[in-house]
mmCIF file of C-alpha atoms in Angstrom:
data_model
loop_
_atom_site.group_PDB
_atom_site.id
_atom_site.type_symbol
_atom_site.label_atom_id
_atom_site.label_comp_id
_atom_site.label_asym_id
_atom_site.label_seq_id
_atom_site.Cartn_x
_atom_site.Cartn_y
_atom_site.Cartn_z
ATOM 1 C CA UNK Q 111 -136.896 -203.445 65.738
ATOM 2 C CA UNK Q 112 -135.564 -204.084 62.515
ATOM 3 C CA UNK Q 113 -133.342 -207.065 61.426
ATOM 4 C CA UNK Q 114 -130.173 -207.012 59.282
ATOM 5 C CA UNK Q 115 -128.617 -210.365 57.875
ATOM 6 C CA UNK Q 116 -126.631 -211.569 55.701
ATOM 7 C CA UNK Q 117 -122.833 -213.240 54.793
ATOM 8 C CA UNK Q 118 -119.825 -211.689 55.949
ATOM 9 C CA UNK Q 119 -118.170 -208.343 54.338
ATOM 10 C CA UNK Q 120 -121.829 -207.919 52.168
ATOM 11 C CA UNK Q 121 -122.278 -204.035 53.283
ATOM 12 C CA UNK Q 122 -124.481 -204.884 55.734
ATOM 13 C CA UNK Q 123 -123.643 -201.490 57.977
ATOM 14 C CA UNK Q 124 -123.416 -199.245 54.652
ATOM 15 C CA UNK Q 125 -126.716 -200.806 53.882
ATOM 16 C CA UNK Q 126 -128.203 -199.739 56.874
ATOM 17 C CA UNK Q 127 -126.433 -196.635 57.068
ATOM 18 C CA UNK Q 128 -127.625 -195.242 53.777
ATOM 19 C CA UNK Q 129 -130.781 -196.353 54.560
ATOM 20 C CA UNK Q 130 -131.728 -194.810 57.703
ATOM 21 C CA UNK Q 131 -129.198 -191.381 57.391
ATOM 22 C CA UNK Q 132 -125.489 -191.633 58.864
ATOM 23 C CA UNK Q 133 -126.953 -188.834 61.244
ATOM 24 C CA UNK Q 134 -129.965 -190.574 62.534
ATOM 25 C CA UNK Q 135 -127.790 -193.120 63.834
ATOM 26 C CA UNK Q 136 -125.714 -194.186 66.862
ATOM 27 C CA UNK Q 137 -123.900 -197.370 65.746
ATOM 28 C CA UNK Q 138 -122.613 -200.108 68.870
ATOM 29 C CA UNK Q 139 -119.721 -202.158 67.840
ATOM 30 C CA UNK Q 140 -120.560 -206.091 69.116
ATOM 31 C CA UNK Q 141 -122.466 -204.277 72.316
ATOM 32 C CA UNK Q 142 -125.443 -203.107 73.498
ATOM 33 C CA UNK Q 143 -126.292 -199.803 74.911
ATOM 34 C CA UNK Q 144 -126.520 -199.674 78.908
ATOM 35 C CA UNK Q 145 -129.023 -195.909 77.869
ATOM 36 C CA UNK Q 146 -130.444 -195.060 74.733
ATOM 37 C CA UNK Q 147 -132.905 -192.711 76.061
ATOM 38 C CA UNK Q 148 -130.967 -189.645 75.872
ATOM 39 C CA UNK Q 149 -130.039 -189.632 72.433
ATOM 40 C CA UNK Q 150 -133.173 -189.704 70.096
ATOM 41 C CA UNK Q 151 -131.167 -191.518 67.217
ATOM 42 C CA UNK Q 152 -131.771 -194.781 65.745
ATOM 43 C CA UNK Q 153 -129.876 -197.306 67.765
ATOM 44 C CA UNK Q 154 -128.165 -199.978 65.134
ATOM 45 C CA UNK Q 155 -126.549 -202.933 66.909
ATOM 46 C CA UNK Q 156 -123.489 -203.871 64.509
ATOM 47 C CA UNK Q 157 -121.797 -207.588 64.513
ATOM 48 C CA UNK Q 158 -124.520 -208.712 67.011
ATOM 49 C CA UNK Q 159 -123.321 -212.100 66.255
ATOM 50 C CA UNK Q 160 -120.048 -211.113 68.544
ATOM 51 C CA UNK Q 161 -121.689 -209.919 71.089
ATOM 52 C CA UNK Q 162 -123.648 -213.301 71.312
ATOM 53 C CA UNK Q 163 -120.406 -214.683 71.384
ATOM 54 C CA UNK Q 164 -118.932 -212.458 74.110
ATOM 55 C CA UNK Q 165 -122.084 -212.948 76.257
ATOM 56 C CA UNK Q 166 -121.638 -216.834 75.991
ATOM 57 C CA UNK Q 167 -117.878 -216.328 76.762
ATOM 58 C CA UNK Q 168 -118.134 -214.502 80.047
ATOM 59 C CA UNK Q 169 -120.937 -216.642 81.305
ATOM 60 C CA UNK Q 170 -123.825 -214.228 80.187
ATOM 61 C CA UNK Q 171 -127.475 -215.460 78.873
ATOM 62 C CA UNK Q 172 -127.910 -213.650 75.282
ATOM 63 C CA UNK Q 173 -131.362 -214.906 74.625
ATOM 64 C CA UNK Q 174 -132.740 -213.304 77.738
ATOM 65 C CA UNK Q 175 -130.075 -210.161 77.444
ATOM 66 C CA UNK Q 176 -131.405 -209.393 74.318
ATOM 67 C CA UNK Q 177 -134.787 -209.610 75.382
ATOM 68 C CA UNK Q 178 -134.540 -207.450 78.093
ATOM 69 C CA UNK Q 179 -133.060 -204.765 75.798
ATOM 70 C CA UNK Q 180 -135.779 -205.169 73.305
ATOM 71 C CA UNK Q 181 -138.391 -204.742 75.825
ATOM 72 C CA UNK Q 182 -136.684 -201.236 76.356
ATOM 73 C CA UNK Q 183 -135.249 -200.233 73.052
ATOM 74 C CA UNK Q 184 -137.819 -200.575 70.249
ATOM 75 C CA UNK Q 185 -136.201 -197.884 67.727
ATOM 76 C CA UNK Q 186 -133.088 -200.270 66.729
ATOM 77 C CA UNK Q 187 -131.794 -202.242 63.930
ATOM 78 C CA UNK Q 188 -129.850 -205.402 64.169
ATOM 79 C CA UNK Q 189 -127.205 -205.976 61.814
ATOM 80 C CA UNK Q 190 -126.280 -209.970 62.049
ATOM 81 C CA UNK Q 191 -123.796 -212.089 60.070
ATOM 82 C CA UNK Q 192 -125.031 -215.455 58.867
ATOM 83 C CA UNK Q 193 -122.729 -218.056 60.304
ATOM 84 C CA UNK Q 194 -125.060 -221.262 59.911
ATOM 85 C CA UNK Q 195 -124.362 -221.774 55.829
ATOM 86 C CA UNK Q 196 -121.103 -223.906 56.601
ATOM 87 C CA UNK Q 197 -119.698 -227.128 57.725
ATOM 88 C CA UNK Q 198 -120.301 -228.124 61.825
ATOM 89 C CA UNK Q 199 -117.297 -227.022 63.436
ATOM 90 C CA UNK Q 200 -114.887 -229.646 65.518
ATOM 91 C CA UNK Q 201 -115.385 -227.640 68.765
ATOM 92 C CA UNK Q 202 -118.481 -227.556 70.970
ATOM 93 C CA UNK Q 203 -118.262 -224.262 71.614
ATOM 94 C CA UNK Q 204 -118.089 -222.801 67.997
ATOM 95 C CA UNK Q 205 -121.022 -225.316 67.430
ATOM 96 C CA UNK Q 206 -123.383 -223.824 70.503
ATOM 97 C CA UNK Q 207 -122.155 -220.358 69.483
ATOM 98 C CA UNK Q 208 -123.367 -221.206 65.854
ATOM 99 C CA UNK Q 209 -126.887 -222.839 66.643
ATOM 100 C CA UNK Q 210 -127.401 -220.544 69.541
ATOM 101 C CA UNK Q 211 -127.262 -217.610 67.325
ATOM 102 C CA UNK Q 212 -129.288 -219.206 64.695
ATOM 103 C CA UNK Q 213 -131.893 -219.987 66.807
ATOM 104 C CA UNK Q 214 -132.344 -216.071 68.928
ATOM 105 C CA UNK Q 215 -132.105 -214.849 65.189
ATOM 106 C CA UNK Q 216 -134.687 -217.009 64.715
ATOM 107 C CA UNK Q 217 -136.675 -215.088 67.519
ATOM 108 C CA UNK Q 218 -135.451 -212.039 66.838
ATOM 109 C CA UNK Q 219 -137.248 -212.506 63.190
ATOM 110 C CA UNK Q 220 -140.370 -213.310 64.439
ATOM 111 C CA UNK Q 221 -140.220 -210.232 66.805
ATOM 112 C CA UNK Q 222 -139.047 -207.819 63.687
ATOM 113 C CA UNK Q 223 -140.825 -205.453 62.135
ATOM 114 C CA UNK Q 224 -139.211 -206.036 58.962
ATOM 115 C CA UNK Q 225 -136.258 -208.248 57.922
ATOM 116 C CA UNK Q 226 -134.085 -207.668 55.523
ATOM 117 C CA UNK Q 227 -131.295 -210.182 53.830
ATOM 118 C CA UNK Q 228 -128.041 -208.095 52.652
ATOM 119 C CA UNK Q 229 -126.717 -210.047 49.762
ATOM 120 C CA UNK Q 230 -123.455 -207.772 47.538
ATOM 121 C CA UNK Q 231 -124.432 -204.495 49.097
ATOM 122 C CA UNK Q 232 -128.351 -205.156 48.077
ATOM 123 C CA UNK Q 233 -131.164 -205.040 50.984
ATOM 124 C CA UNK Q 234 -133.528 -208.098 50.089
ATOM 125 C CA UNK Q 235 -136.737 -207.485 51.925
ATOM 126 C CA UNK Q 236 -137.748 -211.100 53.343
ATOM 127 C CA UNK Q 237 -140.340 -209.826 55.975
ATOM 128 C CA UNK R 1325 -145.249 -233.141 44.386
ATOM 129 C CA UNK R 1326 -141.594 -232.714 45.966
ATOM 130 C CA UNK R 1327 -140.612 -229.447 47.523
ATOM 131 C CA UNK R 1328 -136.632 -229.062 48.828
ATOM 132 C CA UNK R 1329 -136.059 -226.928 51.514
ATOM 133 C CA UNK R 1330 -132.845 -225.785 51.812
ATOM 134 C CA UNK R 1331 -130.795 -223.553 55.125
ATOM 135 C CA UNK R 1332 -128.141 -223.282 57.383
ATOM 136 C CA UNK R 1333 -127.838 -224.723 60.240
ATOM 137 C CA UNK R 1334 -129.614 -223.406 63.143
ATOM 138 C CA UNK R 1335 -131.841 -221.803 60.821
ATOM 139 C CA UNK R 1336 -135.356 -222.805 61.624
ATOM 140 C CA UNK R 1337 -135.642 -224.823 58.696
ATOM 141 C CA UNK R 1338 -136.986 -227.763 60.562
ATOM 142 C CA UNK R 1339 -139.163 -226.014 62.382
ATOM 143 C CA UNK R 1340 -140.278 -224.662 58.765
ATOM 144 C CA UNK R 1341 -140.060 -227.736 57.237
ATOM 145 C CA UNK R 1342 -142.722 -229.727 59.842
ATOM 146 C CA UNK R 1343 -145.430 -227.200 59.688
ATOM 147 C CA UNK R 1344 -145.259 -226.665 55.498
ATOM 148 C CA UNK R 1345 -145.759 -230.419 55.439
ATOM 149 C CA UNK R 1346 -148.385 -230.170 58.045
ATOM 150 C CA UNK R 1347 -150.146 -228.031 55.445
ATOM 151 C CA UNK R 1348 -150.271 -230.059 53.037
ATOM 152 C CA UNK R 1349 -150.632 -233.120 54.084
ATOM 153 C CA UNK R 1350 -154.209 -232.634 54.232
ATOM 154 C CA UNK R 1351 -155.230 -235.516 56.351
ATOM 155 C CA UNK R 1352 -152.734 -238.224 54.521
ATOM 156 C CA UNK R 1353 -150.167 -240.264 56.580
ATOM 157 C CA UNK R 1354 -147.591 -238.502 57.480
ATOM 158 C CA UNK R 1355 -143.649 -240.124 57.757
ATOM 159 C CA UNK R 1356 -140.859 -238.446 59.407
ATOM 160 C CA UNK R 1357 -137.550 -240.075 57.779
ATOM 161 C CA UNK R 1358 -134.625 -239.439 60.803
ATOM 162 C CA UNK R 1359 -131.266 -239.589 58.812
ATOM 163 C CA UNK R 1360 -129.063 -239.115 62.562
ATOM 164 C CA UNK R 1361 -127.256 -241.452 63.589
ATOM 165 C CA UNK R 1362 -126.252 -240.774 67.020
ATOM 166 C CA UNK R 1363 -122.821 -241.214 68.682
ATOM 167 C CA UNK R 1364 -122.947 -239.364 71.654
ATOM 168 C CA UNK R 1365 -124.731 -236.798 74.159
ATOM 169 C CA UNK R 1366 -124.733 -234.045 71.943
ATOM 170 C CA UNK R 1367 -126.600 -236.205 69.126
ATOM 171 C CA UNK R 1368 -128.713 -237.715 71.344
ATOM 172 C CA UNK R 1369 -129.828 -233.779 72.915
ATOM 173 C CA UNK R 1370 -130.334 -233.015 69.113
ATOM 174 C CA UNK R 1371 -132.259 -236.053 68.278
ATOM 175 C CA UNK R 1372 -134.674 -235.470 71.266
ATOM 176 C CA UNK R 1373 -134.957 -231.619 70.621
ATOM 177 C CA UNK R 1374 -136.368 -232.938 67.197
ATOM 178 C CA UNK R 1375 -138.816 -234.934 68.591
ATOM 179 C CA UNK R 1376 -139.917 -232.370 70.909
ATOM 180 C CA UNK R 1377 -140.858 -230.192 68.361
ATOM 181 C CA UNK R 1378 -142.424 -233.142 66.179
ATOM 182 C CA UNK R 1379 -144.479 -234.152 68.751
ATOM 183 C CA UNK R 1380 -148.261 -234.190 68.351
ATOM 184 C CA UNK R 1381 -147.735 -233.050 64.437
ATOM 185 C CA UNK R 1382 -149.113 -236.885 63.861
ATOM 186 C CA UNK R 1383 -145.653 -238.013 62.628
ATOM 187 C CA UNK R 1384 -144.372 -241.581 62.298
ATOM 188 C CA UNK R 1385 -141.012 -241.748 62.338
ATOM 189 C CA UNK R 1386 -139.328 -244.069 60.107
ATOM 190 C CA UNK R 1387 -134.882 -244.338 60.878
ATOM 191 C CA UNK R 1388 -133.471 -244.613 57.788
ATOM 192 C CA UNK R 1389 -129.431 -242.905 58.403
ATOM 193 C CA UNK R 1390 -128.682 -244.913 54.807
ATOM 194 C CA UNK R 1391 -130.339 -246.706 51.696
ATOM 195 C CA UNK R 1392 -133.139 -244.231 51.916
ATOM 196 C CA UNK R 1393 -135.392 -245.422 49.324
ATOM 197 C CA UNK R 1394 -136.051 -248.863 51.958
ATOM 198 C CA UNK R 1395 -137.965 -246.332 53.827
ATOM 199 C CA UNK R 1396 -140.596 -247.272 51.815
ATOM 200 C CA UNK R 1397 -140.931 -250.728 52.480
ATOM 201 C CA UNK R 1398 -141.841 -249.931 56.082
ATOM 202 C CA UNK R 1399 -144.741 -247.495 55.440
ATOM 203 C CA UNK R 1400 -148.355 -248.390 55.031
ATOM 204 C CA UNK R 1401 -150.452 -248.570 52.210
ATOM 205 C CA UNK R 1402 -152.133 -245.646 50.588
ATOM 206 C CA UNK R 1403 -151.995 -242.147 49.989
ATOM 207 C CA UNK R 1404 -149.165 -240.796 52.206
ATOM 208 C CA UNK R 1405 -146.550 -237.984 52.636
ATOM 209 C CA UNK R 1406 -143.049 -237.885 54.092
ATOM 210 C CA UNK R 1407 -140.079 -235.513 55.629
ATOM 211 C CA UNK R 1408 -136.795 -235.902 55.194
ATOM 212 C CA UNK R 1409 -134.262 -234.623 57.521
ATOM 213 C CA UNK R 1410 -131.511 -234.491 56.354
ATOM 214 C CA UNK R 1411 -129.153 -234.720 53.328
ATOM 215 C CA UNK R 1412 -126.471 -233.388 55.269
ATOM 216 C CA UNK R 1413 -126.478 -236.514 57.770
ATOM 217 C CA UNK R 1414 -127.498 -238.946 54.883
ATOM 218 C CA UNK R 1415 -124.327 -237.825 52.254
ATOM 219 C CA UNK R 1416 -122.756 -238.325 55.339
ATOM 220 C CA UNK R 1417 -123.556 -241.324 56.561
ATOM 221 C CA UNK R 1418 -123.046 -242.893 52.527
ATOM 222 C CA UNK R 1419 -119.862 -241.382 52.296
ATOM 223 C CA UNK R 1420 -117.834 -242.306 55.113
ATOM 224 C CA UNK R 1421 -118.300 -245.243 56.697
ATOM 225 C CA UNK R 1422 -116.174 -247.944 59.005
ATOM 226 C CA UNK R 1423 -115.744 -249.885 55.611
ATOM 227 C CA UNK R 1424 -113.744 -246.652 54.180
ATOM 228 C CA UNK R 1425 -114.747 -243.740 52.008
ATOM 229 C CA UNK R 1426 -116.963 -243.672 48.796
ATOM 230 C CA UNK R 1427 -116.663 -241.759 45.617
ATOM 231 C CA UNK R 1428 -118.883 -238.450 44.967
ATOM 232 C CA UNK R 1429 -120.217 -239.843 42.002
ATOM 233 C CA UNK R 1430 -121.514 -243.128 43.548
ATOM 234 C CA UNK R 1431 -122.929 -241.236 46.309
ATOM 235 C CA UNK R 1432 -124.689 -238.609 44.485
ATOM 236 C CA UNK R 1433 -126.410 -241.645 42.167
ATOM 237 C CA UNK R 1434 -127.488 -243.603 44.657
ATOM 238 C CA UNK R 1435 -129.097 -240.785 46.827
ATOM 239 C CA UNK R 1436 -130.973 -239.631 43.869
ATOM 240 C CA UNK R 1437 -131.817 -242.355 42.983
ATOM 241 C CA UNK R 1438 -133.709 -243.023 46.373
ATOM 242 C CA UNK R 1439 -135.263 -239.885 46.727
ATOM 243 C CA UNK R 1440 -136.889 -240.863 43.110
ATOM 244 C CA UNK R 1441 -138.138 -243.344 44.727
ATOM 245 C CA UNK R 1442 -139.642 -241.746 47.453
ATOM 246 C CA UNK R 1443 -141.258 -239.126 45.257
ATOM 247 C CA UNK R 1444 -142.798 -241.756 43.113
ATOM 248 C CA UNK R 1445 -144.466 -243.403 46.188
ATOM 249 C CA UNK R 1446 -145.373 -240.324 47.901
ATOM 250 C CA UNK R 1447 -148.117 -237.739 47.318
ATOM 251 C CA UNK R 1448 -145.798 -234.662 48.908
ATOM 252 C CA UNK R 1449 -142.502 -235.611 49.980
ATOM 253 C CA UNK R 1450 -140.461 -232.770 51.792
ATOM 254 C CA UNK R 1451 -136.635 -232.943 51.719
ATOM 255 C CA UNK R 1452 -134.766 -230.738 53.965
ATOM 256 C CA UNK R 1453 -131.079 -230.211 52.967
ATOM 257 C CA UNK R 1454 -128.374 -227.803 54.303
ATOM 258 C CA UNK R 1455 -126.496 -224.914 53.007
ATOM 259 C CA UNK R 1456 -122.672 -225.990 54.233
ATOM 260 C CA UNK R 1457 -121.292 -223.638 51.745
ATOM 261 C CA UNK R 1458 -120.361 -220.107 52.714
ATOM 262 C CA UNK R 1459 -118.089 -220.317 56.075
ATOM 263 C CA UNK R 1460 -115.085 -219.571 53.641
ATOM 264 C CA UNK R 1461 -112.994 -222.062 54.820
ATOM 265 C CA UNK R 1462 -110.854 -224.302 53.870
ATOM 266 C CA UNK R 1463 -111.047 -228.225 55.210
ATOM 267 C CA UNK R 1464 -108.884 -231.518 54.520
ATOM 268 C CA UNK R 1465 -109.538 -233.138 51.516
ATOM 269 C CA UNK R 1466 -112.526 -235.340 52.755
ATOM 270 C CA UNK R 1467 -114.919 -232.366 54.313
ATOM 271 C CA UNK R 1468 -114.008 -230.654 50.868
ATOM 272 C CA UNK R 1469 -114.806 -233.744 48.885
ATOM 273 C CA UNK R 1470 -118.175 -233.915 51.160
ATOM 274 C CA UNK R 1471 -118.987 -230.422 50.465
ATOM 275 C CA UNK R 1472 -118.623 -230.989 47.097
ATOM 276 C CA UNK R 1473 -120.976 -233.863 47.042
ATOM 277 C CA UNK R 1474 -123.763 -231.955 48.955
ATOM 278 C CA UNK R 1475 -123.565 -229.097 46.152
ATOM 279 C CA UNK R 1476 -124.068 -231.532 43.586
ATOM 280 C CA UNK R 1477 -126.642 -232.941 45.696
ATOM 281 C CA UNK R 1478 -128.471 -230.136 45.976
ATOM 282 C CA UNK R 1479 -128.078 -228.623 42.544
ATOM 283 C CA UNK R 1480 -129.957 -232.389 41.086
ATOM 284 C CA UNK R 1481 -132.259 -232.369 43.788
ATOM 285 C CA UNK R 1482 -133.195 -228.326 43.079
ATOM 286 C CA UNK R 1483 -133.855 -230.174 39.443
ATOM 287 C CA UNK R 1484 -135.916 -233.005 40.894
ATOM 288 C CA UNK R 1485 -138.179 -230.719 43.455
ATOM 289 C CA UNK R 1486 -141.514 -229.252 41.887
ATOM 290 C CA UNK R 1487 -140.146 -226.591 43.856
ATOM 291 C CA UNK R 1488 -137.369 -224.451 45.949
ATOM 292 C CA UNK R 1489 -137.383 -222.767 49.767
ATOM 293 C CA UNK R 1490 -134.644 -221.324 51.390
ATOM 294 C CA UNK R 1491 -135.254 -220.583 55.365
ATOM 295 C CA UNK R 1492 -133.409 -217.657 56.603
ATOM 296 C CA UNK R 1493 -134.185 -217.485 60.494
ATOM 297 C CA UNK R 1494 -137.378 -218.908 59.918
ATOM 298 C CA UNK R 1495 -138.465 -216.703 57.295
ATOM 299 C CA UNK R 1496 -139.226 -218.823 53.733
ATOM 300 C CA UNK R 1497 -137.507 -217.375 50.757
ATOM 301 C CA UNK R 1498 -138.687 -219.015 47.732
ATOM 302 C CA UNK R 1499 -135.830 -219.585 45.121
ATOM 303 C CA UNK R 1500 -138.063 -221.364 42.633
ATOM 304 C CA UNK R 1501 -142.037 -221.748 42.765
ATOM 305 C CA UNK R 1502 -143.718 -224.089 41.769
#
């Protein structure tokens, strides 16, 4: 598994995207795939920061969800925005969703086989 | 030596912050300065998460949520080395205040002047400080005043610190070595 961060609107899926080959890859939207066997492409997990959101919405348990798909889906990249860098939002659940998804990309970094920062279109390598 | 540690929240940068300490604290005392004050639940669950992960690291913990340079007069003697978490609550907790509000420039002197302090007296002293700059929003004129004040914090204390990390889900980026 690969990890994709950075700020909002920075490339981030172009990044990726030119990276691994438009071809070799089968992009979700803010979901995960129920089968990946079937396809042989690179799975890339776009806006993963919404579907932590949705899951802790409709009742769901991300860190384990994710898990679970990891432990069945190695070939797949990340992509994550970086919603930490502001000021602590006035509602309790913006702040959960915020530190909550700090924290599993936290995990998910330690898990990575690389991890890369997207900063103006430009892939930093930080792991 | 000084090091600044700077991330978002939810970032891992306490997590980072403890164990770079821990490294090189080689054997010396080690302080843990808690900047929180708590008002409710949520603080106090945050408070004790912190300790959680602090325990058995050795760390005294020394509350200091304002006038963080008296820190000092309630550590020991000798060579010792100190954490502390974080400039977000302590800007905070100078700025506003049941007496009212206080200017940017008073609170930026003040704080600097304390971690000065703390540097002098300290062989490593690790400040942890947060990025609160890149949601791209707009606030009321006090949380834009306060952000304000924490980038001028952090642009004097960048100049203070032998040296720079950033923590981007607990992965170190340096921004200036030492």
């Amino acid at each position: 598994m690969k990890l994709v961060l950075g700020g909002y609107a920075q490339g981030k899926l172009d990044y990726v995207l030119q990276k691994y080959g438009r071809e070799a890859c089968q992009i979700y939207d803010g979901e995960i795939p129920e089968h990946t066997e079937e396809q042989g492409k690179t799975v890339v997990m776009n806006h993963f920061h919404n579907w932590v959101k949705e899951r802790m919405k409709n009742g769901g348990c991300p860190e384990k969800e994710i898990q679970l798909f990891l432990n069945r889906c190695q070939d797949c990249v990340v992509i994550s925005d970086e919603i930490g860098n502001g000021i602590v939002p006035m509602e309790a659940f913006e702040r959960e969703y915020r530190e909550r998804t700090g924290r599993i990309l936290v995990e998910l970094a330690k898990q990575a086989e690389e991890v890369e920062r997207v900063i103006c279109g430009i892939g930093q390598r930080i792991k | 030596m000084m090091t600044l540690i700077y991330g978002g929240s939810g970032s891992g940068k306490s997590a980072f912050a403890e164990s770079y300490l821990l490294s090189r604290a080689e054997g010396r005392r080690k302080y843990y300065l808690a900047t929180m004050q708590v008002y409710d639940e949520e603080g106090q669950r945050k408070v004790e998460r912190h300790r959680r992960l602090r325990k058995d690291k050795g760390f005294t913990t020394i509350e200091q949520p304002t006038e963080i340079q008296n820190a000092v007069l309630k550590m020991a003697a000798g060579e010792k080395t100190a954490l502390l978490e974080c400039i977000g609550n302590l800007t905070a907790n100078e700025m506003f205040s049941r007496s009212g509000q206080r200017e940017e420039a008073e609170v930026v002197e003040e704080i600097l002047k304390g971690i000065s302090v703390l540097k002098e007296e300290l062989v490593h002293l690790v400040v942890v400080s947060n990025n609160v700059f890149e949601d791209g929003r707009s606030y009321e004129e006090a949380t834009m005043r306060y952000i304000h004040t924490m980038g001028r914090l952090n642009v004097e204390l960048a100049a203070l610190a032998d040296e720079v990390i950033e923590v981007v889900a607990g992965i170190p980026v340096t921004i200036q070595a030492v």
